Amino acid sequence: MGLSGALLIYLPVLAWVGYTRFAAPGTIPEALDMGPLEMIVAPPGRAALLAAGLSLLPALGALYALWQAQALFALYRGGETLSPAPARRIGRIGWGLLAAAGLGLAVRPAVAVALTAANPPGTRLLAVSFGSGDVGLGLAAGLMIVIGWVMREAAAVAEENRSFV
């Protein structure tokens, strides 16, 4: 098992530890070392669990991409380089990264609502954010999708050339 296989096991375990760490009411401000801030109302346990669960969704896309990368490198170890199978895996890595980016954008507002729903009126929050990390992940995803498509075309041309020889 390589590094990607270990990460496929370690990352969900780490996510579960974080999920259970934030499950108790009042732990979020303390865990983030925010101190006693008046604007922060500790969310009820269910809201914290919902927020933590929602926060894990983008990781599913990343884990899928990592799983596809592990399968891609297994194909490379087996000597399969210019064929449709590695090309499909590369494209799937891109789709996994795109899912992680999209889910990250969609989850942030839902987490903010879940964490502040118990706050008194006027202190509830709907946070929408879009940063350079989102752009970078989206560009990387698009690049991987295009590389996978180009590799499929190259594999088709290579197969056609092999049939002439």
mmCIF file of C-alpha atoms in Angstrom:
data_model
loop_
_atom_site.group_PDB
_atom_site.id
_atom_site.type_symbol
_atom_site.label_atom_id
_atom_site.label_comp_id
_atom_site.label_asym_id
_atom_site.label_seq_id
_atom_site.Cartn_x
_atom_site.Cartn_y
_atom_site.Cartn_z
ATOM 1 C CA MET A 1 0.000 0.000 0.000
ATOM 2 C CA GLY A 2 1.401 3.348 -1.027
ATOM 3 C CA LEU A 3 0.852 6.835 0.283
ATOM 4 C CA SER A 4 -2.457 7.250 -1.536
ATOM 5 C CA GLY A 5 -3.775 4.009 -0.045
ATOM 6 C CA ALA A 6 -2.748 5.126 3.422
ATOM 7 C CA LEU A 7 -4.449 8.487 2.881
ATOM 8 C CA LEU A 8 -7.639 6.746 1.767
ATOM 9 C CA ILE A 9 -7.713 5.117 5.193
ATOM 10 C CA TYR A 10 -6.256 7.952 7.282
ATOM 11 C CA LEU A 11 -8.346 10.864 5.961
ATOM 12 C CA PRO A 12 -11.769 9.396 6.856
ATOM 13 C CA VAL A 13 -10.442 8.479 10.313
ATOM 14 C CA LEU A 14 -9.150 12.025 10.773
ATOM 15 C CA ALA A 15 -12.504 13.398 9.596
ATOM 16 C CA TRP A 16 -14.331 11.207 12.106
ATOM 17 C CA VAL A 17 -12.102 12.426 14.927
ATOM 18 C CA GLY A 18 -12.836 16.022 13.956
ATOM 19 C CA TYR A 19 -16.521 15.247 13.595
ATOM 20 C CA THR A 20 -16.763 13.769 17.080
ATOM 21 C CA ARG A 21 -14.613 16.587 18.528
ATOM 22 C CA PHE A 22 -17.182 19.185 17.458
ATOM 23 C CA ALA A 23 -20.218 17.111 18.363
ATOM 24 C CA ALA A 24 -20.678 18.452 21.883
ATOM 25 C CA PRO A 25 -22.423 21.812 22.290
ATOM 26 C CA GLY A 26 -20.071 24.661 23.071
ATOM 27 C CA THR A 27 -16.934 22.999 21.742
ATOM 28 C CA ILE A 28 -16.596 24.980 18.530
ATOM 29 C CA PRO A 29 -15.587 28.336 20.082
ATOM 30 C CA GLU A 30 -13.219 26.610 22.507
ATOM 31 C CA ALA A 31 -11.692 24.342 19.867
ATOM 32 C CA LEU A 32 -11.033 27.290 17.587
ATOM 33 C CA ASP A 33 -9.596 29.224 20.566
ATOM 34 C CA MET A 34 -12.096 32.011 20.031
ATOM 35 C CA GLY A 35 -12.574 32.645 23.709
ATOM 36 C CA PRO A 36 -15.706 34.085 25.244
ATOM 37 C CA LEU A 37 -17.101 36.115 22.370
ATOM 38 C CA GLU A 38 -20.540 37.583 22.873
ATOM 39 C CA MET A 39 -21.591 37.061 19.237
ATOM 40 C CA ILE A 40 -20.888 33.336 19.330
ATOM 41 C CA VAL A 41 -23.718 31.237 20.614
ATOM 42 C CA ALA A 42 -22.733 27.608 20.876
ATOM 43 C CA PRO A 43 -24.950 25.684 18.477
ATOM 44 C CA PRO A 44 -27.090 22.859 19.788
ATOM 45 C CA GLY A 45 -25.559 19.416 19.439
ATOM 46 C CA ARG A 46 -27.610 18.498 16.382
ATOM 47 C CA ALA A 47 -26.665 21.711 14.598
ATOM 48 C CA ALA A 48 -22.985 21.078 15.299
ATOM 49 C CA LEU A 49 -23.319 17.519 14.015
ATOM 50 C CA LEU A 50 -25.112 18.742 10.901
ATOM 51 C CA ALA A 51 -22.452 21.389 10.284
ATOM 52 C CA ALA A 52 -19.653 18.886 10.791
ATOM 53 C CA GLY A 53 -21.329 16.369 8.483
ATOM 54 C CA LEU A 54 -21.875 18.997 5.804
ATOM 55 C CA SER A 55 -18.254 20.078 6.098
ATOM 56 C CA LEU A 56 -17.153 16.553 5.255
ATOM 57 C CA LEU A 57 -18.985 16.456 1.913
ATOM 58 C CA PRO A 58 -16.248 18.158 -0.154
ATOM 59 C CA ALA A 59 -13.799 15.591 1.166
ATOM 60 C CA LEU A 60 -15.799 12.887 -0.622
ATOM 61 C CA GLY A 61 -14.833 14.374 -3.987
ATOM 62 C CA ALA A 62 -11.207 14.581 -2.903
ATOM 63 C CA LEU A 63 -11.242 10.982 -1.656
ATOM 64 C CA TYR A 64 -12.763 9.868 -4.962
ATOM 65 C CA ALA A 65 -9.989 11.689 -6.843
ATOM 66 C CA LEU A 66 -7.385 10.081 -4.600
ATOM 67 C CA TRP A 67 -8.910 6.646 -5.178
ATOM 68 C CA GLN A 68 -8.771 7.226 -8.947
ATOM 69 C CA ALA A 69 -5.143 8.371 -8.668
ATOM 70 C CA GLN A 70 -4.279 5.183 -6.806
ATOM 71 C CA ALA A 71 -5.910 3.121 -9.564
ATOM 72 C CA LEU A 72 -4.109 5.200 -12.220
ATOM 73 C CA PHE A 73 -0.712 4.525 -10.678
ATOM 74 C CA ALA A 74 -1.556 0.829 -10.424
ATOM 75 C CA LEU A 75 -2.180 0.860 -14.176
ATOM 76 C CA TYR A 76 1.144 2.627 -14.720
ATOM 77 C CA ARG A 77 2.931 0.038 -12.545
ATOM 78 C CA GLY A 78 1.385 -2.643 -14.738
ATOM 79 C CA GLY A 79 2.858 -1.023 -17.849
ATOM 80 C CA GLU A 80 -0.419 0.357 -19.149
ATOM 81 C CA THR A 81 0.252 3.946 -20.153
ATOM 82 C CA LEU A 82 -1.229 4.950 -23.490
ATOM 83 C CA SER A 83 -4.593 3.200 -23.400
ATOM 84 C CA PRO A 84 -8.183 4.173 -22.627
ATOM 85 C CA ALA A 85 -8.091 2.961 -18.994
ATOM 86 C CA PRO A 86 -5.493 5.479 -17.699
ATOM 87 C CA ALA A 87 -7.180 8.231 -19.700
ATOM 88 C CA ARG A 88 -10.498 7.468 -18.008
ATOM 89 C CA ARG A 89 -8.823 7.522 -14.590
ATOM 90 C CA ILE A 90 -7.249 10.922 -15.295
ATOM 91 C CA GLY A 91 -10.624 12.314 -16.334
ATOM 92 C CA ARG A 92 -12.238 10.867 -13.212
ATOM 93 C CA ILE A 93 -9.593 12.550 -11.059
ATOM 94 C CA GLY A 94 -10.667 15.827 -12.638
ATOM 95 C CA TRP A 95 -14.361 15.137 -12.020
ATOM 96 C CA GLY A 96 -13.607 14.258 -8.389
ATOM 97 C CA LEU A 97 -11.713 17.516 -7.921
ATOM 98 C CA LEU A 98 -14.537 19.426 -9.586
ATOM 99 C CA ALA A 99 -17.025 17.775 -7.218
ATOM 100 C CA ALA A 100 -14.850 18.747 -4.241
ATOM 101 C CA ALA A 101 -14.708 22.356 -5.449
ATOM 102 C CA GLY A 102 -18.432 22.556 -6.142
ATOM 103 C CA LEU A 103 -19.415 20.914 -2.886
ATOM 104 C CA GLY A 104 -17.093 23.229 -1.000
ATOM 105 C CA LEU A 105 -18.840 26.255 -2.488
ATOM 106 C CA ALA A 106 -22.289 24.840 -1.768
ATOM 107 C CA VAL A 107 -21.576 23.652 1.767
ATOM 108 C CA ARG A 108 -20.138 26.849 3.261
ATOM 109 C CA PRO A 109 -23.436 28.779 3.365
ATOM 110 C CA ALA A 110 -25.284 25.740 4.740
ATOM 111 C CA VAL A 111 -22.710 25.315 7.520
ATOM 112 C CA ALA A 112 -22.981 28.982 8.493
ATOM 113 C CA VAL A 113 -26.761 28.717 8.668
ATOM 114 C CA ALA A 114 -26.612 25.504 10.696
ATOM 115 C CA LEU A 115 -24.142 26.945 13.202
ATOM 116 C CA THR A 116 -25.988 30.213 13.736
ATOM 117 C CA ALA A 117 -29.615 29.082 13.487
ATOM 118 C CA ALA A 118 -29.920 29.045 17.290
ATOM 119 C CA ASN A 119 -28.560 32.583 17.613
ATOM 120 C CA PRO A 120 -30.963 35.360 18.546
ATOM 121 C CA PRO A 121 -32.471 37.374 15.688
ATOM 122 C CA GLY A 122 -29.973 39.786 14.233
ATOM 123 C CA THR A 123 -26.967 37.566 14.917
ATOM 124 C CA ARG A 124 -27.724 34.750 12.513
ATOM 125 C CA LEU A 125 -25.398 34.413 9.576
ATOM 126 C CA LEU A 126 -25.461 33.387 5.936
ATOM 127 C CA ALA A 127 -21.874 33.351 4.699
ATOM 128 C CA VAL A 128 -21.112 32.981 1.020
ATOM 129 C CA SER A 129 -17.462 32.928 0.050
ATOM 130 C CA PHE A 130 -15.420 32.321 -3.049
ATOM 131 C CA GLY A 131 -11.654 32.459 -2.905
ATOM 132 C CA SER A 132 -8.518 31.835 -4.893
ATOM 133 C CA GLY A 133 -8.376 28.270 -3.543
ATOM 134 C CA ASP A 134 -11.751 27.588 -5.143
ATOM 135 C CA VAL A 135 -10.511 29.009 -8.435
ATOM 136 C CA GLY A 136 -7.294 26.977 -8.245
ATOM 137 C CA LEU A 137 -9.123 23.743 -7.489
ATOM 138 C CA GLY A 138 -11.583 24.411 -10.301
ATOM 139 C CA LEU A 139 -8.755 25.107 -12.749
ATOM 140 C CA ALA A 140 -6.892 21.969 -11.670
ATOM 141 C CA ALA A 141 -10.090 19.953 -12.095
ATOM 142 C CA GLY A 142 -10.705 21.369 -15.555
ATOM 143 C CA LEU A 143 -7.117 20.703 -16.554
ATOM 144 C CA MET A 144 -7.340 17.071 -15.439
ATOM 145 C CA ILE A 145 -10.615 16.596 -17.321
ATOM 146 C CA VAL A 146 -9.077 18.012 -20.511
ATOM 147 C CA ILE A 147 -5.903 15.940 -20.096
ATOM 148 C CA GLY A 148 -8.051 12.824 -19.693
ATOM 149 C CA TRP A 149 -9.969 13.692 -22.861
ATOM 150 C CA VAL A 150 -6.726 14.314 -24.808
ATOM 151 C CA MET A 151 -5.272 11.057 -23.494
ATOM 152 C CA ARG A 152 -8.356 9.152 -24.705
ATOM 153 C CA GLU A 153 -7.858 10.646 -28.159
ATOM 154 C CA ALA A 154 -4.133 9.801 -28.068
ATOM 155 C CA ALA A 155 -4.919 6.233 -27.009
ATOM 156 C CA ALA A 156 -7.343 5.886 -29.926
ATOM 157 C CA VAL A 157 -4.707 7.165 -32.363
ATOM 158 C CA ALA A 158 -2.071 4.833 -30.872
ATOM 159 C CA GLU A 159 -4.446 1.873 -31.229
ATOM 160 C CA GLU A 160 -5.140 2.819 -34.830
ATOM 161 C CA ASN A 161 -1.391 3.056 -35.522
ATOM 162 C CA ARG A 162 -0.795 -0.361 -33.929
ATOM 163 C CA SER A 163 -3.387 -1.885 -36.246
ATOM 164 C CA PHE A 164 -1.425 -0.710 -39.320
ATOM 165 C CA VAL A 165 1.822 -2.299 -38.179
#
